[in-house]
XYZ file of C-alpha atoms in Angstrom:
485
model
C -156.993 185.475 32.519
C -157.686 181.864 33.510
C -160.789 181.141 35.358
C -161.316 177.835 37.491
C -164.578 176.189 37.822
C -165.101 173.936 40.492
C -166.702 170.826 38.621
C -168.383 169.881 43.222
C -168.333 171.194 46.519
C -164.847 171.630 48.023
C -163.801 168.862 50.363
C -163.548 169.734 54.002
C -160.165 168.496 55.673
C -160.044 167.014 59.017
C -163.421 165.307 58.815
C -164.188 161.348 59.114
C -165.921 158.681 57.407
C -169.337 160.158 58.497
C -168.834 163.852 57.926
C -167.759 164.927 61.982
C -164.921 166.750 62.716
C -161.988 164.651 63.847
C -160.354 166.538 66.997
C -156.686 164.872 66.482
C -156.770 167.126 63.464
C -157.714 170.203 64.479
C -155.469 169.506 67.697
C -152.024 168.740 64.950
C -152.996 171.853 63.345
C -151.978 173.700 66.529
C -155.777 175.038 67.891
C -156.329 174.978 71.350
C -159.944 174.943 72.969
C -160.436 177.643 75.140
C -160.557 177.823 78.795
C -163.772 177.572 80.727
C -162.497 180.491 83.155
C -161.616 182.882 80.183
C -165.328 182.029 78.323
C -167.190 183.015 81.226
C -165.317 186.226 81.842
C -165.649 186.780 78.011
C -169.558 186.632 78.499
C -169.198 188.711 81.766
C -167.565 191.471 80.495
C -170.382 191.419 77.357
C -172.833 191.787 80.064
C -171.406 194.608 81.873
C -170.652 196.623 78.799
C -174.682 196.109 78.031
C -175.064 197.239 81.912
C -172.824 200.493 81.251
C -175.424 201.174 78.585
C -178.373 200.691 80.492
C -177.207 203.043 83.023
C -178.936 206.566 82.058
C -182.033 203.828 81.587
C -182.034 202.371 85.128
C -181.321 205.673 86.869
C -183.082 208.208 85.387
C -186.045 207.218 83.321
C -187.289 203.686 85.166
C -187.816 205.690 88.775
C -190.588 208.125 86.865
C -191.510 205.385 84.294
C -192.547 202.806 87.457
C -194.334 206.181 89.120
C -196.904 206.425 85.911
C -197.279 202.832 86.137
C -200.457 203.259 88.351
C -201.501 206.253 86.831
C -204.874 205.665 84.559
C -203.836 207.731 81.601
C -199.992 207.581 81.595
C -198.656 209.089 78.408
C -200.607 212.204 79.464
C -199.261 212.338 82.480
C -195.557 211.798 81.371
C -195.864 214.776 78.806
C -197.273 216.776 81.831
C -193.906 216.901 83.208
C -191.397 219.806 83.099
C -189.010 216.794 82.834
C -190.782 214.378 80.371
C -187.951 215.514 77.388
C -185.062 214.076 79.722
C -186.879 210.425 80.793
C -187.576 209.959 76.766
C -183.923 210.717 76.186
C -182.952 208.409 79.117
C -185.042 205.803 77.831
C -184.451 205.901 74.147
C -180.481 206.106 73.441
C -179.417 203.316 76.021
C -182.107 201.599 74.128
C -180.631 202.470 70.604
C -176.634 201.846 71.842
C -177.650 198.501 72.964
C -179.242 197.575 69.709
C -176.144 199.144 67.497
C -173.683 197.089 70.234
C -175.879 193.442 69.604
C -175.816 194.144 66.160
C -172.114 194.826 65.920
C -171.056 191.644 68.017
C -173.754 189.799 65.620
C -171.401 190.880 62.683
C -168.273 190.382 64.255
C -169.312 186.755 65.149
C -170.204 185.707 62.325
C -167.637 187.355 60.046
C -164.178 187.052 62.214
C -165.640 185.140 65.231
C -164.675 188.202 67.867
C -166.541 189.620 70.117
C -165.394 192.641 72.819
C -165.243 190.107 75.295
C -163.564 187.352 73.255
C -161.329 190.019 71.498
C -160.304 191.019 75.787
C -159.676 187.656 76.691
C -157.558 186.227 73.513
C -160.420 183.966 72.213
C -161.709 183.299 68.841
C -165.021 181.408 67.386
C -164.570 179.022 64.127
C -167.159 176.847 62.530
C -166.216 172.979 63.740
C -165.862 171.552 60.756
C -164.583 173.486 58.443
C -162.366 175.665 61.248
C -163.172 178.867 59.479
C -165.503 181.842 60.253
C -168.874 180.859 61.667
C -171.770 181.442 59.880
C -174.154 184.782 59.950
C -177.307 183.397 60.712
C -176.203 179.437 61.985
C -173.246 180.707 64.565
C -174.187 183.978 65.665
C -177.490 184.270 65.280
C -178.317 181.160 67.329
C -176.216 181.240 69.503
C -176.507 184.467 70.946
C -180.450 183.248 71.053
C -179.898 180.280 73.387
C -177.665 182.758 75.419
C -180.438 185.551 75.734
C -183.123 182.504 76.423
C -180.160 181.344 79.382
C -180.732 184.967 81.088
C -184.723 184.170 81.406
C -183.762 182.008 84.744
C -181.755 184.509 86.414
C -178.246 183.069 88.057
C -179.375 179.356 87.075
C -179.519 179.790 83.797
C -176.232 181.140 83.289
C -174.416 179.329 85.446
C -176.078 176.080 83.656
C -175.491 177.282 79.766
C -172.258 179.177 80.191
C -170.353 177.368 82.803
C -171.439 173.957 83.237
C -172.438 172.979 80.125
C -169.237 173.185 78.203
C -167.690 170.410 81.089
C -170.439 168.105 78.868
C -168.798 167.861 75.695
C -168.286 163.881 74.440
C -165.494 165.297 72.633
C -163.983 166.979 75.785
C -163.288 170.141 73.387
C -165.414 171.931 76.144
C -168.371 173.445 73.614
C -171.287 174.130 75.440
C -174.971 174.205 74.274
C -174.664 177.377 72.409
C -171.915 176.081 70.626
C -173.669 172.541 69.768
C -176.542 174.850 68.431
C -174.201 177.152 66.286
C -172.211 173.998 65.113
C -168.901 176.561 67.158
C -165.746 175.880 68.643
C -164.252 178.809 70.796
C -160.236 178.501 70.841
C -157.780 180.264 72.509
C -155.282 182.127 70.275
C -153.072 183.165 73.193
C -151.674 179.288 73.537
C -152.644 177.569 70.247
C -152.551 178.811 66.320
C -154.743 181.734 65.266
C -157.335 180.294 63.022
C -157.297 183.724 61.096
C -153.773 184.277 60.584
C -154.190 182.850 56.831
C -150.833 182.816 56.345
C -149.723 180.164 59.311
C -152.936 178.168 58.389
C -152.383 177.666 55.100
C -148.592 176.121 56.639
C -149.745 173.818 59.026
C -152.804 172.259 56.557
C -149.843 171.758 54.261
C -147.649 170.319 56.817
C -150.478 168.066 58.524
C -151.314 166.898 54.644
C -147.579 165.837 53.759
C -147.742 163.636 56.373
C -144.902 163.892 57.760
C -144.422 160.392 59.560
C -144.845 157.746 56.281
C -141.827 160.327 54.431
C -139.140 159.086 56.225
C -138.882 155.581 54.770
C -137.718 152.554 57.140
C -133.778 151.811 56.336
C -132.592 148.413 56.327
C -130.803 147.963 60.525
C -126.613 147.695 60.174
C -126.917 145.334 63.862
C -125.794 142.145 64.786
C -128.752 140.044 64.439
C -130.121 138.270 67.691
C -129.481 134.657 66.169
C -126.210 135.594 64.503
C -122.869 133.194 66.636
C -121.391 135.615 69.510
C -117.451 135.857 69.977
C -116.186 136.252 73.081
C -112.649 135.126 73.061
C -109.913 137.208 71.039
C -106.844 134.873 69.447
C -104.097 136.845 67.929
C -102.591 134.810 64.982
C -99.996 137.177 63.493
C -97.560 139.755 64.392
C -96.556 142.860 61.981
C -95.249 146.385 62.139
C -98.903 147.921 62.582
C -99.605 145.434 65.575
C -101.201 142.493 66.285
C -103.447 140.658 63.678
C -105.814 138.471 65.353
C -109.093 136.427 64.275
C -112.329 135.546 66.878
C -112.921 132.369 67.944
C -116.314 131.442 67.566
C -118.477 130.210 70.862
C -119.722 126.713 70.371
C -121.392 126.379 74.083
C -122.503 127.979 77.230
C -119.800 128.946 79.109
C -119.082 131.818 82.256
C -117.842 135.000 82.367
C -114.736 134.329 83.194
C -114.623 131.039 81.018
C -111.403 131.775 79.189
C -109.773 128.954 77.606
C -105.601 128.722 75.940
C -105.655 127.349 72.323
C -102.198 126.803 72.585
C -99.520 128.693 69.776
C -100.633 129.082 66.296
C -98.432 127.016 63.777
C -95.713 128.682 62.151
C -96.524 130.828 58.712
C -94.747 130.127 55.668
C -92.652 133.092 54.895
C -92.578 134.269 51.208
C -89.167 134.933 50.152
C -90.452 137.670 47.680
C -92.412 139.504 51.463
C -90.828 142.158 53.668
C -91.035 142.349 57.439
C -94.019 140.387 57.453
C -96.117 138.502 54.688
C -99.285 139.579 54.588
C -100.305 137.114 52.079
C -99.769 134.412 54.736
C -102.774 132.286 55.565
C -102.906 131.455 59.262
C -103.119 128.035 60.198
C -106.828 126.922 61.577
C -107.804 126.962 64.524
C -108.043 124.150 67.117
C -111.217 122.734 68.052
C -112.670 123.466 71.586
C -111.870 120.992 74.751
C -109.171 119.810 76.382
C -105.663 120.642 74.352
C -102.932 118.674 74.363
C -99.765 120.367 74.239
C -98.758 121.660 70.307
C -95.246 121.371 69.395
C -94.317 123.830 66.301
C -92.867 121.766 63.566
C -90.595 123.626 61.199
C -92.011 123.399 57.194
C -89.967 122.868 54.853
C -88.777 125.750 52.550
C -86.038 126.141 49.569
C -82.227 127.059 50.904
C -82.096 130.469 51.255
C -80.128 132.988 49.156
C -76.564 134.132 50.321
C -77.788 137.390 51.134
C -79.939 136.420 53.662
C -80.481 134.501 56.503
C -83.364 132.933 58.373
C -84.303 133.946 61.988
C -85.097 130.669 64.410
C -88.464 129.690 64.762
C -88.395 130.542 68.148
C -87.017 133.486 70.001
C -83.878 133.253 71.806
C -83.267 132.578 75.377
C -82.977 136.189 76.185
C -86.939 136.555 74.995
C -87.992 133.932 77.569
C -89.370 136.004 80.368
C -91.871 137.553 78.417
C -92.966 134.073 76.927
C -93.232 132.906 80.295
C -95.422 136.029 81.387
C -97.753 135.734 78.392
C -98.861 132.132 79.627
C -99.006 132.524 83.405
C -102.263 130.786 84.308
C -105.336 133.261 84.914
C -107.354 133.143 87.924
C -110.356 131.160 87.650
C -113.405 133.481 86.885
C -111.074 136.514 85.905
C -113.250 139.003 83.342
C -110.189 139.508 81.409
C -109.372 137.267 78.070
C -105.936 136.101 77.649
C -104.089 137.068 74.912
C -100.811 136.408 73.624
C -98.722 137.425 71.009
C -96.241 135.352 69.053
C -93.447 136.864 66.648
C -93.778 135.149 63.131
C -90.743 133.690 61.545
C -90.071 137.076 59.614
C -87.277 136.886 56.560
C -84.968 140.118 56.919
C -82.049 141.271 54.957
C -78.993 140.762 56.703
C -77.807 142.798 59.669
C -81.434 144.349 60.406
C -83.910 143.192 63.508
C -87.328 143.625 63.826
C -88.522 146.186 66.364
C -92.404 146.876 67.420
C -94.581 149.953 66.996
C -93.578 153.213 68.547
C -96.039 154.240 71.440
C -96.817 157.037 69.585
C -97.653 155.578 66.438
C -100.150 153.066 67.983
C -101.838 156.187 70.131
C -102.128 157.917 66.794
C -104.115 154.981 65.435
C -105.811 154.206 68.409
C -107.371 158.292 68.433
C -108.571 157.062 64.477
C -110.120 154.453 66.063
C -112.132 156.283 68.389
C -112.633 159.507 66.166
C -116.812 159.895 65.650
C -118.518 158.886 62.128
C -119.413 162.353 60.893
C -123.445 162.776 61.379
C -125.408 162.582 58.328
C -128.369 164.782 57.177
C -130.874 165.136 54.498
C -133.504 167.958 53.776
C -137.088 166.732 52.537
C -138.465 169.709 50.595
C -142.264 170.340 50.167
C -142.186 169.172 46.729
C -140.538 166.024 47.551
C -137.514 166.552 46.417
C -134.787 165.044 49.158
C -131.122 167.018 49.750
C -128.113 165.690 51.535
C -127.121 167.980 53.191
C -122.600 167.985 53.527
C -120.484 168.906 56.150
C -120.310 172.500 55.197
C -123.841 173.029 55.155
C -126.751 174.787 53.018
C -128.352 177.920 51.954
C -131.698 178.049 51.043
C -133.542 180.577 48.904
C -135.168 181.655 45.497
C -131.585 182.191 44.086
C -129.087 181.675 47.174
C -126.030 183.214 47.427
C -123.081 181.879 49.687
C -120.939 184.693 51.348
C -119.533 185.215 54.766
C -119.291 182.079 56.899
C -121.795 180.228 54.518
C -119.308 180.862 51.503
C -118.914 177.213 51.263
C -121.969 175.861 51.886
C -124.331 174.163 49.249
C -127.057 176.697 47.820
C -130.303 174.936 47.680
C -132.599 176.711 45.023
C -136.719 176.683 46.073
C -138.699 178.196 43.381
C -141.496 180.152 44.503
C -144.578 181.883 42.486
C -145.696 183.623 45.394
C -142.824 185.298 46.015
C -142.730 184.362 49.943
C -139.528 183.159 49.788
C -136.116 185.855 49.720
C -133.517 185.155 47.581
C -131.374 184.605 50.434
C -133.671 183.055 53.388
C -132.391 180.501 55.643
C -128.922 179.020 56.484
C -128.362 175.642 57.810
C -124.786 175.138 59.424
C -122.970 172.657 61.503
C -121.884 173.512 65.066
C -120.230 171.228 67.336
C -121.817 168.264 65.606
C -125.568 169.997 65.603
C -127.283 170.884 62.955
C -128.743 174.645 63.423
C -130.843 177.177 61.375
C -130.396 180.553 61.286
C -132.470 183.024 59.430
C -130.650 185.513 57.472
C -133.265 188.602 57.178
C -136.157 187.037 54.982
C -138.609 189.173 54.577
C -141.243 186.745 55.609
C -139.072 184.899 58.202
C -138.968 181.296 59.176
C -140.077 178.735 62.230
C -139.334 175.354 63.584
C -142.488 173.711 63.739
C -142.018 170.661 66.488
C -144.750 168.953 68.365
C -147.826 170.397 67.072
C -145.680 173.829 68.275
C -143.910 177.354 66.000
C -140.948 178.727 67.245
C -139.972 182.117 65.116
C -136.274 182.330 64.072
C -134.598 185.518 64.845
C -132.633 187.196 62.696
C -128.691 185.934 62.865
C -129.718 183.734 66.381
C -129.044 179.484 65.241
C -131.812 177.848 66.664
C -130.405 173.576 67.122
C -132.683 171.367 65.081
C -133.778 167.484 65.875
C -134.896 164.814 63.123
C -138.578 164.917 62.541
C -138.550 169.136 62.808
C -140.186 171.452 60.306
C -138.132 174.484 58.970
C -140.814 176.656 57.685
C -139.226 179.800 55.132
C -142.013 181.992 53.898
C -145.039 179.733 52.736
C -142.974 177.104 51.781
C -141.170 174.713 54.433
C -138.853 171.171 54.495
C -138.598 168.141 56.937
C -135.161 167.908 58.764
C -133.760 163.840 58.812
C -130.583 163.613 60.737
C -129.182 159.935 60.974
């Protein structure tokens, strides 16, 4: 056996520089402060319980006790009555329940911080700073004091100490002057975290002190710069079988939308003899400087004969082509959001007998749908221990000792070792749907959450539950940060 000795005093989480409680970390934990409305009816139904008790004392014993009041030798008198067994009775056990029923809250207070009327109204009393159970004789002892001195001014005092009070608070975490006394914080377990559920506490103080926010490190931005040169104006320069090959033309100046501006036709490419349809080794000629063009007249290079075989096309196409030249530079409306394009045919060398012919329709719709097809989405999985998964397209399995059947046969089994035994061997499944990334539990023992916002959401058995970057899966005591790019 081991033993631990703690060399100081444990450190208190959630506290600042000066040793006060920091609300913004009680309120990431998940605790809510209770409702003003719910408190007093808490009290309330304390006091009528005590009432119910006092009954047998108010009706039949105070009538004959207030009668002997003016009577000069009173305890005689009472045991002169045929009925003096009864008034002792109804005086003495409301006396002796009320005692047993302070005592018994007392306890309760101070060792689960629940009282009847806090346990009727879904309400629970921690210490402030160290959101555990109150103490015995600093929560419940004074506090139920400065609520017994409260009841000295009848209505007033009440309505000051239990009601008003609490609207007070500099920290707005509505604790009234009891609670300042007791150093208490009442929250409400119906809406917020149960400070007693050990289990879930003991997950969100881990969560809260990974820190979620500084793990997911800043990546370097894939955009354009603001100061990087804009292009605006498209300039095909080639032609091959796969389409049209073009290069931007940088923007030197201010211009308008519809500033669109004719280069005028590329010069000619020098063919390789040893290149097919189209060379794609060919360096297109630059391009012409921005202004006013004068008109460019292609001037045929000079190449070696060619070979028997073959034969060279003309440089330009033949009459028969001329209408669609002629459509490619009709002049474009001034202002017109459209950039002209054109396309030239290079001078191509082809065996003998064969012509060149442009993409199929289909063939170009095929490679425009690759175009347009999404990125897949990317994810990663940022275990407790700081170890980071990517996560693939076919998903994960997490567990002590995962194993991948059914739909999650091909999915990636993530191993989490686990002393405590929290964890099934089989827990969790994360799987792609529609481009999402969901969880689904898959019968742990100790089942898992989505922690998001401060908020838990149990995952049922076999139901996906969709996850967003930034979430907390939570399997057994253990739990991982979700990072979807």
């Amino acid at each position: 056996m081991i033993w631990e000795i703690e060399d100081g005093p444990r450190a208190v989480e959630g506290l600042d520089e000066r040793g006060r409680p920091r609300p913004e970390y009680a309120a990431a934990l998940g605790l809510v402060s209770a409702p003003i409305g719910r408190r007093v009816l808490a009290t309330f139904a304390e006091v009528l319980f005590v009432t119910i008790l006092q009954l047998p004392l108010l009706i039949g014993a105070l009538p004959a006790l207030i009668s002997l009041a003016g009577s000069a030798t009173p305890i005689d008198d009472l045991f002169g009555r045929g009925d003096a067994v009864w008034i002792i009775v109804f005086a003495g056990v409301p006396y002796a329940l009320t005692t047993v029923f302070i005592i018994v809250q007392l306890v309760l207070l101070g060792r689960r911080g629940v009282t009847l009327g806090k346990a009727l109204t879904g309400l629970r009393a921690v210490n402030v700073a160290t959101l555990e159970r109150p103490k015995f004789w600093r929560g419940a002892v004074v506090r139920y004091l400065v609520l017994s001195a409260s009841f000295l001014l009848p209505l007033i005092g009440p309505l000051l100490v239990i009601a008003l009070s609490p609207l007070f608070d500099p920290q707005r975490r509505r604790r009234g002057w009891p609670d300042l006394a007791a150093a208490m914080w009442i929250v409400d377990i119906k809406k917020g975290l149960n400070p007693y559920d050990a289990k879930r506490m003991r997950i969100a103080r881990k969560t809260v002190a990974t820190d979620l926010k500084d793990e997911k490190a800043s990546l370097p931005s894939l955009a354009t710069p603001v100061s990087a040169p804009t292009f605006d104006v498209y300039i095909p320069v080639a032609r091959n079988r796969g389409g049209v090959v073009g290069a931007p033309r940088e923007r030197t100046g201010a211009a308008s939308a519809g500033d669109v501006e004719y280069a005028g036709p590329p010069a000619p490419i020098q063919a390789s003899p040893f290149a097919g349809p189209a060379d794609p080794y060919a360096q297109p000629a630059p391009l012409p400087s921005r202004g006013p063009q004068a008109p460019v007249v292609p001037v045929e290079p000079a190449r070696p004969a060619p070979e028997p075989a073959a034969s060279v096309l003309p440089a330009s196409p033949p009459p028969a082509a001329a209408p669609s030249a002629a459509s490619a530079s009709a002049p474009v409306p001034a202002g017109h959001p459209v950039s002209e394009t054109f396309s030239v045919a290079s001078e191509t060398l082809l065996p003998q007998g064969e012509t060149w012919s442009p993409p199929s329709l289909m063939e170009g719709e095929r490679e425009a749908s690759l175009r347009s097809a999404p990125a897949p989405v990317a994810a990663s999985l940022v275990i407790d221990t700081g170890e980071t998964v990517t996560l693939g397209t076919e998903g994960a399995v997490i567990g002590r000792s995962p194993r991948t059947t059914g739909e999650d046969a091909a999915a990636a089994p993530i191993a989490v070792p686990d002393t405590t035994m929290s964890v099934s061997k089989t827990h969790v499944a994360l799987r792609w749907r529609d481009g999402s990334l969901v969880a689904v539990d898959l019968g742990s023992t100790n089942g898992s959450a989505v922690l998001r916002g401060g908020a838990e959401s149990e995952l049922t058995p076999g139901v996906a539950m969709p996850l967003r970057s930034g979430d907390t899966l939570r399997f057994g005591d253990r739990h991982a940060t979700i990072s979807i790019a």
